[in-house]
Amino acid sequence: MSVLVFADHAEGKFKKIALELISYGKSVAKKAQSKLIVATINTDEDQELAQYGADKIVKIKDSRLNAFSARAYSDALAQVAKQESSDIILIDSSSNGKYLAPLLAVQLEAGMATNAISVPETIAPFVVKRMAFSSKGFVFTSINSDKKVVCLAKNSFGLKEEATNPEKVSFEPKLDDKDFDLKSILVEKTSGQVTIADADIVVSGGRGLKGPENWGLVEDLAGVLGAATACSKPVSDLGWRPHSEHVGQTGKPVSSNLYIAIGISGAIQHLAGVNSSKVKVVINTDPEAPFFKAADYGIVGDAFEVVPKLTEKLKVF
Ligand code: FAD
């Protein structure tokens, strides 16, 4: 038996979640006393994979897989899982990963758990601790099938370097034209900046910023920190910021290491989408703003005074 990780990449560059997934996979493989197999699609980049503990790299090659197709990816990975006798298959919790994992689970007749945040204590029974209820609680899910598919939540495990010298093989999957009935044909970036999904740090603004003309405050702070910018729902509804920046229950989920909320009250629907960020910093004039209850650090103050000072101070780092 082996543990299989699918390491997704964007234009040949592995996403942080992919490397985190390999670190996680290594820990699961150690617990299972088995090898860690890492599968990639249409890339020859592999240095980083060895840095985080891959014992074997299976390079799936088929030019039709350059565009994401959940069915085709699932078919290809199921074939690798069979070839490598993988009983545990690990996928990231990106939007593609969450689309792919259930198809793969059906194909392998595997039990599946999403949003995993830690390594199961034992392989049998295999109990996965998962984030649930909009990150307000945990659920422990026992997967009793022989094969298991697990999606790891972003920023839940961290990167753990462990250099290896993996065997590398190419793999040509047998894919049906039907696999490509539905595929992404174009990925259009909404900006050239750090995306909310990939960001370690997110700086977010709310209605307290009064208008779009004041967004320089958010952008300057984000620029200094190498962060993505985000906003509350009313801000995007008012057209102050693009909808792609709206975070919360009905917007994008944020699971960053640091989330800075400026002039955001902390309504339950906003918190539902950002609660799983590791450290939350709130800047708000109202000491009674609900966000302070969920914050790790809070500054009661006017954003127009506090944020420029903070940006200036952070420039020296
Ligand atoms: P406000 O609630 O108006 O808060 C502005 C804050 O700025 C206040 O706390 C104020 O004290 C502070 N402030 C004012 N001036 C300053 C200053 N100079 N400096 C510092 N602070 C200042 N909202 C989301 O964000 N995401 C969602 O996904 C989402 N989904 C929703 C789904 C449903 C079904 C519903 C009903 C609502 C949803 N909402 C969502 C809306 C949510 O309920 C809140 O209305 C919204 O989050 C409030 O946005 P805000 O904090 O920017 O604005």
GROMACS .gro file of C-alpha atoms and ligand atoms in nm:
model
  370
    1MET     CA    1   0.000   0.000   0.000
    2SER     CA    2   0.110   0.359  -0.055
    3VAL     CA    3  -0.012   0.714   0.004
    4LEU     CA    4  -0.075   0.919  -0.312
    5VAL     CA    5  -0.069   1.299  -0.322
    6PHE     CA    6  -0.182   1.499  -0.623
    7ALA     CA    7   0.045   1.806  -0.646
    8ASP     CA    8  -0.130   2.069  -0.854
    9HIS     CA    9   0.066   2.349  -1.017
   10ALA     CA   10   0.001   2.672  -1.204
   11GLU     CA   11   0.219   2.714  -1.512
   12GLY     CA   12   0.482   2.480  -1.368
   13LYS     CA   13   0.495   2.644  -1.026
   14PHE     CA   14   0.367   2.433  -0.739
   15LYS     CA   15   0.117   2.608  -0.519
   16LYS     CA   16   0.197   2.635  -0.148
   17ILE     CA   17  -0.103   2.414  -0.070
   18ALA     CA   18   0.051   2.141  -0.292
   19LEU     CA   19   0.374   2.148  -0.091
   20GLU     CA   20   0.178   2.157   0.234
   21LEU     CA   21  -0.017   1.857   0.107
   22ILE     CA   22   0.308   1.667   0.045
   23SER     CA   23   0.426   1.747   0.400
   24TYR     CA   24   0.091   1.620   0.527
   25GLY     CA   25   0.114   1.314   0.302
   26LYS     CA   26   0.460   1.235   0.437
   27SER     CA   27   0.324   1.227   0.792
   28VAL     CA   28   0.031   1.008   0.688
   29ALA     CA   29   0.270   0.776   0.497
   30LYS     CA   30   0.496   0.743   0.803
   31LYS     CA   31   0.196   0.653   1.015
   32ALA     CA   32   0.095   0.394   0.752
   33GLN     CA   33   0.459   0.280   0.720
   34SER     CA   34   0.432   0.319   0.347
   35LYS     CA   35   0.578   0.514   0.056
   36LEU     CA   36   0.467   0.861  -0.043
   37ILE     CA   37   0.387   0.882  -0.414
   38VAL     CA   38   0.340   1.228  -0.565
   39ALA     CA   39   0.154   1.260  -0.895
   40THR     CA   40   0.192   1.568  -1.116
   41ILE     CA   41   0.029   1.654  -1.447
   42ASN     CA   42   0.223   1.780  -1.747
   43THR     CA   43   0.522   1.930  -1.571
   44ASP     CA   44   0.886   1.830  -1.539
   45GLU     CA   45   0.941   2.052  -1.236
   46ASP     CA   46   1.006   1.823  -0.944
   47GLN     CA   47   1.280   1.968  -0.724
   48GLU     CA   48   1.045   2.106  -0.460
   49LEU     CA   49   0.858   1.776  -0.439
   50ALA     CA   50   1.174   1.599  -0.321
   51GLN     CA   51   1.233   1.876  -0.069
   52TYR     CA   52   0.909   1.792   0.111
   53GLY     CA   53   0.940   1.416   0.122
   54ALA     CA   54   0.823   1.247  -0.203
   55ASP     CA   55   0.953   0.888  -0.230
   56LYS     CA   56   0.837   0.853  -0.590
   57ILE     CA   57   0.714   1.103  -0.847
   58VAL     CA   58   0.470   0.989  -1.113
   59LYS     CA   59   0.457   1.240  -1.398
   60ILE     CA   60   0.126   1.206  -1.577
   61LYS     CA   61   0.166   1.313  -1.938
   62ASP     CA   62  -0.118   1.393  -2.176
   63SER     CA   63  -0.143   1.731  -2.349
   64ARG     CA   64  -0.522   1.721  -2.324
   65LEU     CA   65  -0.479   1.758  -1.946
   66ASN     CA   66  -0.329   2.106  -1.981
   67ALA     CA   67  -0.682   2.237  -1.925
   68PHE     CA   68  -0.848   2.125  -1.603
   69SER     CA   69  -1.115   1.861  -1.653
   70ALA     CA   70  -1.231   1.701  -1.327
   71ARG     CA   71  -1.334   1.377  -1.499
   72ALA     CA   72  -1.013   1.339  -1.694
   73TYR     CA   73  -0.796   1.428  -1.392
   74SER     CA   74  -0.995   1.186  -1.180
   75ASP     CA   75  -0.955   0.909  -1.440
   76ALA     CA   76  -0.581   0.967  -1.467
   77LEU     CA   77  -0.529   0.976  -1.089
   78ALA     CA   78  -0.744   0.664  -1.038
   79GLN     CA   79  -0.515   0.481  -1.280
   80VAL     CA   80  -0.205   0.598  -1.092
   81ALA     CA   81  -0.367   0.497  -0.759
   82LYS     CA   82  -0.430   0.148  -0.898
   83GLN     CA   83  -0.078   0.115  -1.042
   84GLU     CA   84   0.082   0.230  -0.715
   85SER     CA   85  -0.159   0.036  -0.487
   86SER     CA   86  -0.249   0.361  -0.313
   87ASP     CA   87  -0.513   0.323  -0.046
   88ILE     CA   88  -0.497   0.682   0.076
   89ILE     CA   89  -0.526   0.960  -0.181
   90LEU     CA   90  -0.474   1.321  -0.075
   91ILE     CA   91  -0.605   1.621  -0.268
   92ASP     CA   92  -0.595   1.993  -0.184
   93SER     CA   93  -0.907   2.186  -0.086
   94SER     CA   94  -0.886   2.432  -0.376
   95SER     CA   95  -1.196   2.472  -0.592
   96ASN     CA   96  -1.046   2.228  -0.845
   97GLY     CA   97  -0.952   1.987  -0.566
   98LYS     CA   98  -1.302   1.988  -0.420
   99TYR     CA   99  -1.447   1.920  -0.765
  100LEU     CA  100  -1.199   1.641  -0.833
  101ALA     CA  101  -1.204   1.457  -0.500
  102PRO     CA  102  -1.565   1.329  -0.504
  103LEU     CA  103  -1.530   1.201  -0.862
  104LEU     CA  104  -1.212   1.020  -0.764
  105ALA     CA  105  -1.378   0.878  -0.453
  106VAL     CA  106  -1.667   0.740  -0.661
  107GLN     CA  107  -1.428   0.590  -0.913
  108LEU     CA  108  -1.220   0.418  -0.642
  109GLU     CA  109  -1.523   0.332  -0.427
  110ALA     CA  110  -1.352   0.524  -0.152
  111GLY     CA  111  -1.487   0.706   0.151
  112MET     CA  112  -1.406   1.075   0.142
  113ALA     CA  113  -1.350   1.361   0.387
  114THR     CA  114  -1.295   1.726   0.300
  115ASN     CA  115  -1.138   2.011   0.502
  116ALA     CA  116  -0.905   1.781   0.698
  117ILE     CA  117  -0.682   1.970   0.939
  118SER     CA  118  -0.464   1.706   1.101
  119VAL     CA  119  -0.308   1.365   1.052
  120PRO     CA  120  -0.533   1.080   1.175
  121GLU     CA  121  -0.399   0.925   1.495
  122THR     CA  122  -0.415   0.577   1.347
  123ILE     CA  123  -0.462   0.428   1.001
  124ALA     CA  124  -0.718   0.178   1.130
  125PRO     CA  125  -0.949   0.321   1.245
  126PHE     CA  126  -0.892   0.619   1.013
  127VAL     CA  127  -1.055   0.917   1.181
  128VAL     CA  128  -1.015   1.255   1.012
  129LYS     CA  129  -1.050   1.578   1.210
  130ARG     CA  130  -1.226   1.827   0.982
  131MET     CA  131  -1.319   2.189   0.998
  132ALA     CA  132  -1.696   2.231   0.976
  133PHE     CA  133  -1.990   2.466   1.029
  134SER     CA  134  -1.817   2.760   0.856
  135SER     CA  135  -1.504   2.694   1.064
  136LYS     CA  136  -1.695   2.727   1.391
  137GLY     CA  137  -1.643   2.366   1.493
  138PHE     CA  138  -1.474   2.036   1.417
  139VAL     CA  139  -1.618   1.706   1.303
  140PHE     CA  140  -1.437   1.376   1.343
  141THR     CA  141  -1.515   1.158   1.041
  142SER     CA  142  -1.428   0.791   1.037
  143ILE     CA  143  -1.354   0.651   0.690
  144ASN     CA  144  -1.413   0.278   0.698
  145SER     CA  145  -1.366   0.187   0.331
  146ASP     CA  146  -1.040   0.026   0.211
  147LYS     CA  147  -0.961   0.328  -0.005
  148LYS     CA  148  -0.978   0.678   0.134
  149VAL     CA  149  -0.980   1.020  -0.032
  150VAL     CA  150  -0.896   1.318   0.190
  151CYS     CA  151  -0.890   1.690   0.105
  152LEU     CA  152  -0.655   1.896   0.323
  153ALA     CA  153  -0.767   2.245   0.429
  154LYS     CA  154  -0.525   2.521   0.332
  155ASN     CA  155  -0.281   2.645   0.597
  156SER     CA  156  -0.384   2.374   0.841
  157PHE     CA  157  -0.067   2.165   0.847
  158GLY     CA  158   0.221   2.388   0.739
  159LEU     CA  159   0.535   2.312   0.541
  160LYS     CA  160   0.780   2.059   0.681
  161GLU     CA  161   1.097   2.008   0.481
  162GLU     CA  162   1.228   1.653   0.447
  163ALA     CA  163   1.469   1.600   0.160
  164THR     CA  164   1.444   1.276  -0.036
  165ASN     CA  165   1.586   1.132  -0.355
  166PRO     CA  166   1.270   1.012  -0.527
  167GLU     CA  167   1.235   0.769  -0.813
  168LYS     CA  168   1.078   0.947  -1.114
  169VAL     CA  169   0.857   0.783  -1.371
  170SER     CA  170   0.636   0.897  -1.658
  171PHE     CA  171   0.280   0.776  -1.685
  172GLU     CA  172   0.052   0.794  -1.988
  173PRO     CA  173  -0.307   0.749  -1.874
  174LYS     CA  174  -0.568   0.587  -2.094
  175LEU     CA  175  -0.830   0.857  -2.131
  176ASP     CA  176  -1.158   0.855  -2.314
  177ASP     CA  177  -1.275   1.150  -2.526
  178LYS     CA  178  -1.584   1.150  -2.303
  179ASP     CA  179  -1.359   1.254  -2.013
  180PHE     CA  180  -1.323   1.589  -2.183
  181ASP     CA  181  -1.695   1.662  -2.234
  182LEU     CA  182  -1.658   1.932  -1.969
  183LYS     CA  183  -1.334   2.119  -1.924
  184SER     CA  184  -1.203   2.464  -1.830
  185ILE     CA  185  -1.101   2.626  -2.156
  186LEU     CA  186  -0.971   2.956  -2.025
  187VAL     CA  187  -0.846   3.083  -1.692
  188GLU     CA  188  -0.859   3.459  -1.684
  189LYS     CA  189  -0.684   3.638  -1.400
  190THR     CA  190  -0.880   3.923  -1.245
  191SER     CA  191  -0.554   4.097  -1.150
  192GLY     CA  192  -0.182   4.041  -1.166
  193GLN     CA  193  -0.167   4.063  -0.786
  194VAL     CA  194  -0.158   3.793  -0.521
  195THR     CA  195  -0.489   3.606  -0.525
  196ILE     CA  196  -0.698   3.561  -0.212
  197ALA     CA  197  -0.682   3.183  -0.248
  198ASP     CA  198  -0.301   3.175  -0.262
  199ALA     CA  199  -0.229   3.457  -0.017
  200ASP     CA  200  -0.056   3.409   0.317
  201ILE     CA  201  -0.174   3.754   0.420
  202VAL     CA  202  -0.503   3.922   0.328
  203VAL     CA  203  -0.581   4.290   0.392
  204SER     CA  204  -0.953   4.351   0.378
  205GLY     CA  205  -1.162   4.668   0.382
  206GLY     CA  206  -1.522   4.735   0.475
  207ARG     CA  207  -1.779   5.010   0.460
  208GLY     CA  208  -1.584   5.196   0.730
  209LEU     CA  209  -1.348   5.311   0.455
  210LYS     CA  210  -1.631   5.538   0.328
  211GLY     CA  211  -1.565   5.510  -0.045
  212PRO     CA  212  -1.355   5.361  -0.326
  213GLU     CA  213  -1.131   5.669  -0.336
  214ASN     CA  214  -0.985   5.561   0.001
  215TRP     CA  215  -0.876   5.215  -0.109
  216GLY     CA  216  -0.520   5.332  -0.145
  217LEU     CA  217  -0.496   5.272   0.231
  218VAL     CA  218  -0.573   4.902   0.188
  219GLU     CA  219  -0.357   4.867  -0.123
  220ASP     CA  220  -0.054   5.038   0.033
  221LEU     CA  221  -0.065   4.815   0.340
  222ALA     CA  222  -0.118   4.506   0.123
  223GLY     CA  223   0.172   4.613  -0.101
  224VAL     CA  224   0.413   4.639   0.194
  225LEU     CA  225   0.306   4.298   0.326
  226GLY     CA  226   0.291   4.120  -0.012
  227ALA     CA  227  -0.074   4.053   0.069
  228ALA     CA  228  -0.392   4.009  -0.133
  229THR     CA  229  -0.669   4.268  -0.099
  230ALA     CA  230  -1.024   4.174  -0.009
  231CYS     CA  231  -1.348   4.342   0.098
  232SER     CA  232  -1.682   4.289   0.269
  233LYS     CA  233  -1.996   4.215   0.067
  234PRO     CA  234  -2.152   4.565   0.077
  235VAL     CA  235  -1.828   4.709  -0.056
  236SER     CA  236  -1.842   4.492  -0.367
  237ASP     CA  237  -2.222   4.535  -0.393
  238LEU     CA  238  -2.169   4.912  -0.398
  239GLY     CA  239  -1.916   4.869  -0.677
  240TRP     CA  240  -1.629   5.011  -0.471
  241ARG     CA  241  -1.430   4.694  -0.536
  242PRO     CA  242  -1.463   4.403  -0.783
  243HIS     CA  243  -1.676   4.105  -0.683
  244SER     CA  244  -1.368   3.884  -0.700
  245GLU     CA  245  -1.255   4.050  -0.373
  246HIS     CA  246  -1.574   3.983  -0.178
  247VAL     CA  247  -1.502   3.743   0.109
  248GLY     CA  248  -1.736   3.572   0.353
  249GLN     CA  249  -2.014   3.319   0.353
  250THR     CA  250  -2.139   3.420   0.010
  251GLY     CA  251  -1.798   3.526  -0.121
  252LYS     CA  252  -1.456   3.367  -0.125
  253PRO     CA  253  -1.339   3.178   0.182
  254VAL     CA  254  -1.015   3.305   0.339
  255SER     CA  255  -0.777   3.073   0.520
  256SER     CA  256  -0.471   3.292   0.537
  257ASN     CA  257  -0.205   3.304   0.807
  258LEU     CA  258  -0.291   3.669   0.874
  259TYR     CA  259  -0.621   3.849   0.803
  260ILE     CA  260  -0.634   4.224   0.862
  261ALA     CA  261  -0.988   4.365   0.871
  262ILE     CA  262  -1.016   4.743   0.834
  263GLY     CA  263  -1.351   4.912   0.897
  264ILE     CA  264  -1.540   4.582   0.890
  265SER     CA  265  -1.800   4.525   1.163
  266GLY     CA  266  -1.764   4.145   1.176
  267ALA     CA  267  -2.116   4.035   1.083
  268ILE     CA  268  -2.173   3.662   1.119
  269GLN     CA  269  -2.182   3.616   0.739
  270HIS     CA  270  -1.844   3.785   0.703
  271LEU     CA  271  -1.687   3.588   0.988
  272ALA     CA  272  -1.819   3.261   0.844
  273GLY     CA  273  -1.582   3.297   0.552
  274VAL     CA  274  -1.272   3.429   0.726
  275ASN     CA  275  -1.279   3.257   1.066
  276SER     CA  276  -1.032   2.987   0.973
  277SER     CA  277  -0.754   3.241   0.918
  278LYS     CA  278  -0.483   3.181   1.175
  279VAL     CA  279  -0.436   3.535   1.311
  280LYS     CA  280  -0.704   3.802   1.277
  281VAL     CA  281  -0.627   4.171   1.332
  282VAL     CA  282  -0.915   4.418   1.348
  283ILE     CA  283  -0.899   4.797   1.308
  284ASN     CA  284  -1.228   4.965   1.394
  285THR     CA  285  -1.344   5.289   1.560
  286ASP     CA  286  -1.621   5.112   1.748
  287PRO     CA  287  -1.493   4.914   2.050
  288GLU     CA  288  -1.825   4.723   2.049
  289ALA     CA  289  -1.780   4.599   1.689
  290PRO     CA  290  -1.849   4.222   1.694
  291PHE     CA  291  -1.526   4.152   1.503
  292PHE     CA  292  -1.322   4.229   1.817
  293LYS     CA  293  -1.467   3.913   1.980
  294ALA     CA  294  -1.322   3.699   1.700
  295ALA     CA  295  -0.993   3.892   1.674
  296ASP     CA  296  -0.651   3.793   1.801
  297TYR     CA  297  -0.537   4.155   1.800
  298GLY     CA  298  -0.751   4.467   1.786
  299ILE     CA  299  -0.686   4.835   1.737
  300VAL     CA  300  -0.969   5.067   1.840
  301GLY     CA  301  -0.903   5.363   1.617
  302ASP     CA  302  -0.972   5.550   1.299
  303ALA     CA  303  -0.848   5.359   0.994
  304PHE     CA  304  -0.748   5.686   0.830
  305GLU     CA  305  -0.500   5.750   1.112
  306VAL     CA  306  -0.397   5.397   1.209
  307VAL     CA  307  -0.341   5.234   0.870
  308PRO     CA  308  -0.095   5.487   0.719
  309LYS     CA  309   0.110   5.471   1.041
  310LEU     CA  310   0.108   5.092   1.034
  311THR     CA  311   0.212   5.090   0.667
  312GLU     CA  312   0.499   5.330   0.739
  313LYS     CA  313   0.623   5.119   1.032
  314LEU     CA  314   0.607   4.798   0.831
  315LYS     CA  315   0.808   4.946   0.544
  316VAL     CA  316   1.128   4.905   0.744
  317PHE     CA  317   1.098   4.524   0.751
  318FAD     P1  318  -2.071   4.778   0.825
  318FAD     O1  319  -2.151   4.673   0.894
  318FAD     O2  320  -2.138   4.904   0.788
  318FAD     O3  321  -1.948   4.809   0.919
  318FAD     C1  322  -1.857   4.913   0.899
  318FAD     C2  323  -1.764   4.916   1.018
  318FAD     O4  324  -1.665   5.014   0.997
  318FAD     C3  325  -1.832   4.948   1.151
  318FAD     O5  326  -1.802   4.848   1.246
  318FAD     C4  327  -1.773   5.082   1.190
  318FAD     O6  328  -1.755   5.094   1.331
  318FAD     C5  329  -1.640   5.079   1.120
  318FAD     N1  330  -1.585   5.211   1.090
  318FAD     C6  331  -1.651   5.322   1.048
  318FAD     N2  332  -1.565   5.421   1.026
  318FAD     C7  333  -1.441   5.373   1.053
  318FAD     C8  334  -1.310   5.429   1.049
  318FAD     N3  335  -1.290   5.556   1.009
  318FAD     N4  336  -1.208   5.352   1.085
  318FAD     C9  337  -1.226   5.224   1.127
  318FAD     N5  338  -1.348   5.167   1.133
  318FAD    C10  339  -1.455   5.239   1.096
  318FAD     N6  340  -2.102   4.022   0.430
  318FAD    C11  341  -1.976   3.991   0.395
  318FAD     O7  342  -1.882   4.067   0.423
  318FAD     N7  343  -1.952   3.874   0.329
  318FAD    C12  344  -2.050   3.786   0.295
  318FAD     O8  345  -2.019   3.683   0.234
  318FAD    C13  346  -2.183   3.818   0.330
  318FAD     N8  347  -2.284   3.735   0.300
  318FAD    C14  348  -2.411   3.767   0.340
  318FAD    C15  349  -2.515   3.677   0.314
  318FAD    C16  350  -2.643   3.706   0.356
  318FAD    C17  351  -2.753   3.609   0.327
  318FAD    C18  352  -2.670   3.827   0.424
  318FAD    C19  353  -2.808   3.859   0.471
  318FAD    C20  354  -2.569   3.916   0.449
  318FAD    C21  355  -2.438   3.888   0.407
  318FAD     N9  356  -2.333   3.977   0.430
  318FAD    C22  357  -2.207   3.941   0.397
  318FAD    C23  358  -2.355   4.111   0.484
  318FAD    C24  359  -2.327   4.120   0.633
  318FAD     O9  360  -2.442   4.083   0.706
  318FAD    C25  361  -2.288   4.263   0.672
  318FAD    O10  362  -2.390   4.350   0.635
  318FAD    C26  363  -2.159   4.309   0.610
  318FAD    O11  364  -2.056   4.215   0.633
  318FAD    C27  365  -2.119   4.444   0.669
  318FAD    O12  366  -2.012   4.496   0.597
  318FAD     P2  367  -1.911   4.598   0.664
  318FAD    O13  368  -1.859   4.541   0.789
  318FAD    O14  369  -1.817   4.641   0.559
  318FAD    O15  370  -2.006   4.725   0.692
   0.00000   0.00000   0.00000
